[in-house]
XYZ file of C-alpha atoms in Angstrom:
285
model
C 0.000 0.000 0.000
C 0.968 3.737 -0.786
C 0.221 6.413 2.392
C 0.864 9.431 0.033
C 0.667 13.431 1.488
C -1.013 15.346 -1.064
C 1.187 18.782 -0.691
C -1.826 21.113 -1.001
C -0.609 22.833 2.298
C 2.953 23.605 0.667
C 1.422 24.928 -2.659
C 3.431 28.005 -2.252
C 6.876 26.386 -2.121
C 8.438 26.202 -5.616
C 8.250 22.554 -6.677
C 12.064 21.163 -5.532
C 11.422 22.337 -2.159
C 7.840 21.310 -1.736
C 9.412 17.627 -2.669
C 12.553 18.444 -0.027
C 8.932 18.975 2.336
C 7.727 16.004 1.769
C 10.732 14.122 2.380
C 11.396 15.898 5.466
C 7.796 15.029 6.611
C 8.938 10.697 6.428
C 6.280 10.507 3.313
C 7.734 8.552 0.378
C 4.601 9.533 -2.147
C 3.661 12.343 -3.486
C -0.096 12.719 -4.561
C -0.376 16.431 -6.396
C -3.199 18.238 -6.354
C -3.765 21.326 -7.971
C -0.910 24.361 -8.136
C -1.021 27.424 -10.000
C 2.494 26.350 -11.475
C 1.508 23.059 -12.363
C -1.872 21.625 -13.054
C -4.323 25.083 -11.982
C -7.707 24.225 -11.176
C -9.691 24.153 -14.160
C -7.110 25.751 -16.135
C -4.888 24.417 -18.972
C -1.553 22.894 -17.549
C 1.392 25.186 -16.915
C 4.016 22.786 -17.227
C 7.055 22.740 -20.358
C 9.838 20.518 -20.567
C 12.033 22.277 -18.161
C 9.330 22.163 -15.535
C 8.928 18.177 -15.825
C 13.051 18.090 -15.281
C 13.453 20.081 -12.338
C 10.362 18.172 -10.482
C 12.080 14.853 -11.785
C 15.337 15.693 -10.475
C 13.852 16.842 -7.342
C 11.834 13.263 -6.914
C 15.650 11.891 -7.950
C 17.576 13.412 -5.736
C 15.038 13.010 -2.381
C 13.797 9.374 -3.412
C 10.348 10.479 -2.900
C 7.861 9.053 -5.896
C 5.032 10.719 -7.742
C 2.130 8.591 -6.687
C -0.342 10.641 -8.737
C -1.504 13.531 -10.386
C -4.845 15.210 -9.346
C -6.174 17.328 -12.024
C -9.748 18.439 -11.396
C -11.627 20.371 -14.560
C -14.864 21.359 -15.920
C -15.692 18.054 -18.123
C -18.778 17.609 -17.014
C -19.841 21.249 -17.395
C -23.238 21.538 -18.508
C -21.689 24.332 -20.973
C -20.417 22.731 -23.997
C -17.661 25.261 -24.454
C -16.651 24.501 -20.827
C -16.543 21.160 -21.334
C -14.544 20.855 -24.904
C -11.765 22.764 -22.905
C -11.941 20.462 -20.223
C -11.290 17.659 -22.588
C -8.177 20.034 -24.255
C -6.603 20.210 -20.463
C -7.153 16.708 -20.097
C -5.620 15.514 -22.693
C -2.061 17.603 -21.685
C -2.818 16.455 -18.202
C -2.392 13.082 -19.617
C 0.763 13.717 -21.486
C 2.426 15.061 -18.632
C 1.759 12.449 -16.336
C 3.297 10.179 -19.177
C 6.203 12.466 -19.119
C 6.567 12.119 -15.410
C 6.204 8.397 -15.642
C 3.463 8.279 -13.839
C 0.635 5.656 -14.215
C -2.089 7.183 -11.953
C -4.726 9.891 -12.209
C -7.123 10.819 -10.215
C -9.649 13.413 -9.982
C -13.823 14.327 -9.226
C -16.763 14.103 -11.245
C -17.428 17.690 -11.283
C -20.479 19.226 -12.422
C -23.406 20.444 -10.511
C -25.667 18.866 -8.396
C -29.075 21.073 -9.501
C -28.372 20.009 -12.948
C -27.330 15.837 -12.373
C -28.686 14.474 -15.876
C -27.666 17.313 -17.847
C -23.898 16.954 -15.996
C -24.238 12.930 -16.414
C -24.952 12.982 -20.246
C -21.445 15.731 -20.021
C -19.530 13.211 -18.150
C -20.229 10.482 -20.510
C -19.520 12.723 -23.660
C -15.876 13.270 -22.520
C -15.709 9.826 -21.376
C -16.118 8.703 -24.676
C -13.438 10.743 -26.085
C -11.225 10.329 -22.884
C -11.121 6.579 -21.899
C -9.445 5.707 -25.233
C -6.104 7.814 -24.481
C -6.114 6.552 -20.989
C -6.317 2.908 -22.409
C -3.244 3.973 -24.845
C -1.420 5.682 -22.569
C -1.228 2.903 -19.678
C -2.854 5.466 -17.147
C -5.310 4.402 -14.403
C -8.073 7.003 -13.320
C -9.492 7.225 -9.898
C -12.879 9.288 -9.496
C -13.945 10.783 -6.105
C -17.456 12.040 -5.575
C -17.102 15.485 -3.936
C -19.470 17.519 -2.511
C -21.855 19.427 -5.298
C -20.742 17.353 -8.039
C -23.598 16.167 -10.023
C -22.908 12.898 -8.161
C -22.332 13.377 -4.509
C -23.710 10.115 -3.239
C -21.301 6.842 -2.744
C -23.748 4.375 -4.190
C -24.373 5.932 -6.699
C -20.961 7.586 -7.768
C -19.784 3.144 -7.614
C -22.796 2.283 -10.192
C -21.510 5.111 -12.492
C -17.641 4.068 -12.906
C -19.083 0.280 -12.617
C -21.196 1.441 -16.123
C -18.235 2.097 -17.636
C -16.495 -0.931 -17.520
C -12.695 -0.464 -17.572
C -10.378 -2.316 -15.449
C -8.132 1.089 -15.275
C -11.097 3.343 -14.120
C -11.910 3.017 -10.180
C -13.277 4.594 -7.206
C -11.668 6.996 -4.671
C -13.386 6.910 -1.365
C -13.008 10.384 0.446
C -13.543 10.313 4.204
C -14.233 13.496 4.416
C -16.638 13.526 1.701
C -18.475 11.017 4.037
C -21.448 12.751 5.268
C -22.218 14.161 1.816
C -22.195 9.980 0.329
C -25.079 9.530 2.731
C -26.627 12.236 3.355
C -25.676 12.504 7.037
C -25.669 9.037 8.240
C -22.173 8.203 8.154
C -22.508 4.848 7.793
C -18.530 3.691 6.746
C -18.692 0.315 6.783
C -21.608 -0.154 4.536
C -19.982 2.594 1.832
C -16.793 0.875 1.834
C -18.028 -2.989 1.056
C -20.474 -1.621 -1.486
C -17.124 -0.119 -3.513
C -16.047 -3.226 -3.109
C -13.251 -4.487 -5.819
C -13.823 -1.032 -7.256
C -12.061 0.798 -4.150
C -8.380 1.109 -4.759
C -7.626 4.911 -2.982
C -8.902 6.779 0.100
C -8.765 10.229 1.105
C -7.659 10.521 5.120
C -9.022 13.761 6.561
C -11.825 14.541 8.842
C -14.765 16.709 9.262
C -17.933 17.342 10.521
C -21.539 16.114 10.016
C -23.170 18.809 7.767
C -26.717 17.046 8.625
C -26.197 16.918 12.702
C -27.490 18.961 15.150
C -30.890 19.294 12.649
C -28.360 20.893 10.016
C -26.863 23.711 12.123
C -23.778 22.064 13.047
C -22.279 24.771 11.714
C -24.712 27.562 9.415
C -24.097 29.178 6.128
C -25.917 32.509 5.039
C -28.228 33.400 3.688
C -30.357 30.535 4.981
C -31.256 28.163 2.429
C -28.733 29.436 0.320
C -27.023 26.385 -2.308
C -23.851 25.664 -0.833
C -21.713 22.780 -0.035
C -19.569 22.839 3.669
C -17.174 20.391 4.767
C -13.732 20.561 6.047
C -10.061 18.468 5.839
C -9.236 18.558 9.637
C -6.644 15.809 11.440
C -7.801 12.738 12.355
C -10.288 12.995 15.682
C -11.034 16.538 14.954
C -14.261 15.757 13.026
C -17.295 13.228 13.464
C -15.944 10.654 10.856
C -16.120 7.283 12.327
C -12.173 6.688 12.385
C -12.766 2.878 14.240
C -15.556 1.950 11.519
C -13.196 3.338 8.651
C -9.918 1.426 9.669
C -11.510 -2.202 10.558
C -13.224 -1.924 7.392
C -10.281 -1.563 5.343
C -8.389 -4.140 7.216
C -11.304 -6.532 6.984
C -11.363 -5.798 2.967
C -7.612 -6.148 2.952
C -7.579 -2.672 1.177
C -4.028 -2.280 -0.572
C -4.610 0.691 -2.932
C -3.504 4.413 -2.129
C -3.945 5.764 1.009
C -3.408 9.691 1.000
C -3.127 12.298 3.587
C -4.864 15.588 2.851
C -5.322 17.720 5.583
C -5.586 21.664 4.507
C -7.343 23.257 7.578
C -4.134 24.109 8.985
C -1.453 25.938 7.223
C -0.106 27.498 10.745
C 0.895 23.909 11.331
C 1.190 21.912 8.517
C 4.298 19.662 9.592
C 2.753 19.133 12.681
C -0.525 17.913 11.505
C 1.133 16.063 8.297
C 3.798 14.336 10.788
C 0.932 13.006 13.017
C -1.346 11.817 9.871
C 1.414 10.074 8.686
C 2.055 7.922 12.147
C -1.810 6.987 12.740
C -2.073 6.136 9.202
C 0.411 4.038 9.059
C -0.133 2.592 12.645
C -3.555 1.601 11.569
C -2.847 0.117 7.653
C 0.820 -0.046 7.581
């Protein structure tokens, strides 16, 4: 198994010394997520040749690996426009993470959740014109369901990669998505065996239930207003059921990626990365 530290709290080091980070932390992987300097949310890459050698050489020189790269864009956009350039980013996305040898992607559905159908029948167009360079390339994708996407359930969100039937596409199980998979219920266990042979990477942060406290756990204005809330907090912070979560993934013999993304706490990133890292791996190591 891979415990990876996705670096989003060390976004504003330049790459080499967000690697010489990681090191420093004890992690040996590397899962990126978005940085303005790299893969930009929603935006075309900003990567060239020289870019690629100074993060290889940096990964060289500290030993650390590039687990995966987490590119999240618009390709389910119910605008068409938004989506075609969604598919243009992807497919550079793709070639850099070829370039960077490395065989993973993952990513969200995107979308919106007032507009699922509409967002579905988007997904499934760039799927079509996607899944093919994947296959060519030799790159795996990993989907999360995140909270407003047009799927935000974890039922569902399975069904959906299950209908498209590739080997190399699987699901990402994001604890602290949790609350949003069943609409407040938190019910780990049951998420977990229904991904079944389909789960092969987690998301390790925690956060509170949205739905507790009759929704006012904590409130967003104005009332009623559509929003999505959740957090990325340490471990025993939030409500997640951490016991429920770790015995289930024993008991399934889970041996995909397990990656640490805390981001609530920039004023102490090392310590809260340092501490992920040893419960992690005392609980799945």
């Amino acid at each position: 198994m891979r415990i990876c530290l996705d670096p989003n709290m060390y976004r504003f080091l330049p790459i080499p010394k967000m690697v010489d980070k990681v090191a420093e932390l004890g992690y040996e992987y590397i899962e990126l997520s978005p940085r303005d300097d790299f893969l930009p949310f929603y935006k075309y890459p900003r990567v060239d040749k020289a870019r690629i050698r100074e993060f290889r050489k940096a990964l060289s020189d500290t030993g650390v690996k590039l687990s995966s790269l987490l590119p999240v864009y618009h390709w389910a956009a119910p605008d068409e426009e938004l989506r075609k350039a969604a598919v243009r980013n992807w497919k550079r996305a793709i070639e850099i993470s070829v370039e960077m040898d490395c065989d993973l992607m993952n990513t969200e559905f995107s979308g919106q959740s007032d507009q699922p159908l509409v967002c579905e029948n988007q997904f499934m167009k760039s799927m079509e014109e996607l899944l093919p360079i994947f296959e060519r390339e030799g790159i795996k994708l990993d989907i999360q369901a995140h909270p407003y996407d047009f799927s935000e359930r974890n039922n569902e969100s399975v069904d959906l990669i299950r209908g498209l039937d590739k080997d190399f596409v699987n699901y990402l199980y994001a604890a602290p998505h949790t609350f949003f998979y069943d609409d407040g219920k938190g019910d780990i266990a049951s998420m977990l065996h229904y991904a079944g042979d389909k789960l092969t990477h987690v998301i390790i942060a925690d956060t509170w239930n949205h739905r507790a406290s009759s929704g006012l756990r904590y409130i967003v204005n104005p009332p009623g207003v559509n929003a999505t809330v959740h957090q990325h907090l340490d471990i025993g912070q939030g409500e997640v059921d951490w016991e429920a979560f770790f015995s289930t993934l024993r008991e399934m013999k889970f041996d995909g990626i397990a990656t640490v993304a805390v981001f609530g706490f920039e004023d102490r990133a090392d310590e809260s990365s340092r501490f992920m890292l040893e419960r992690v791996k005392r609980e799945l190591g």
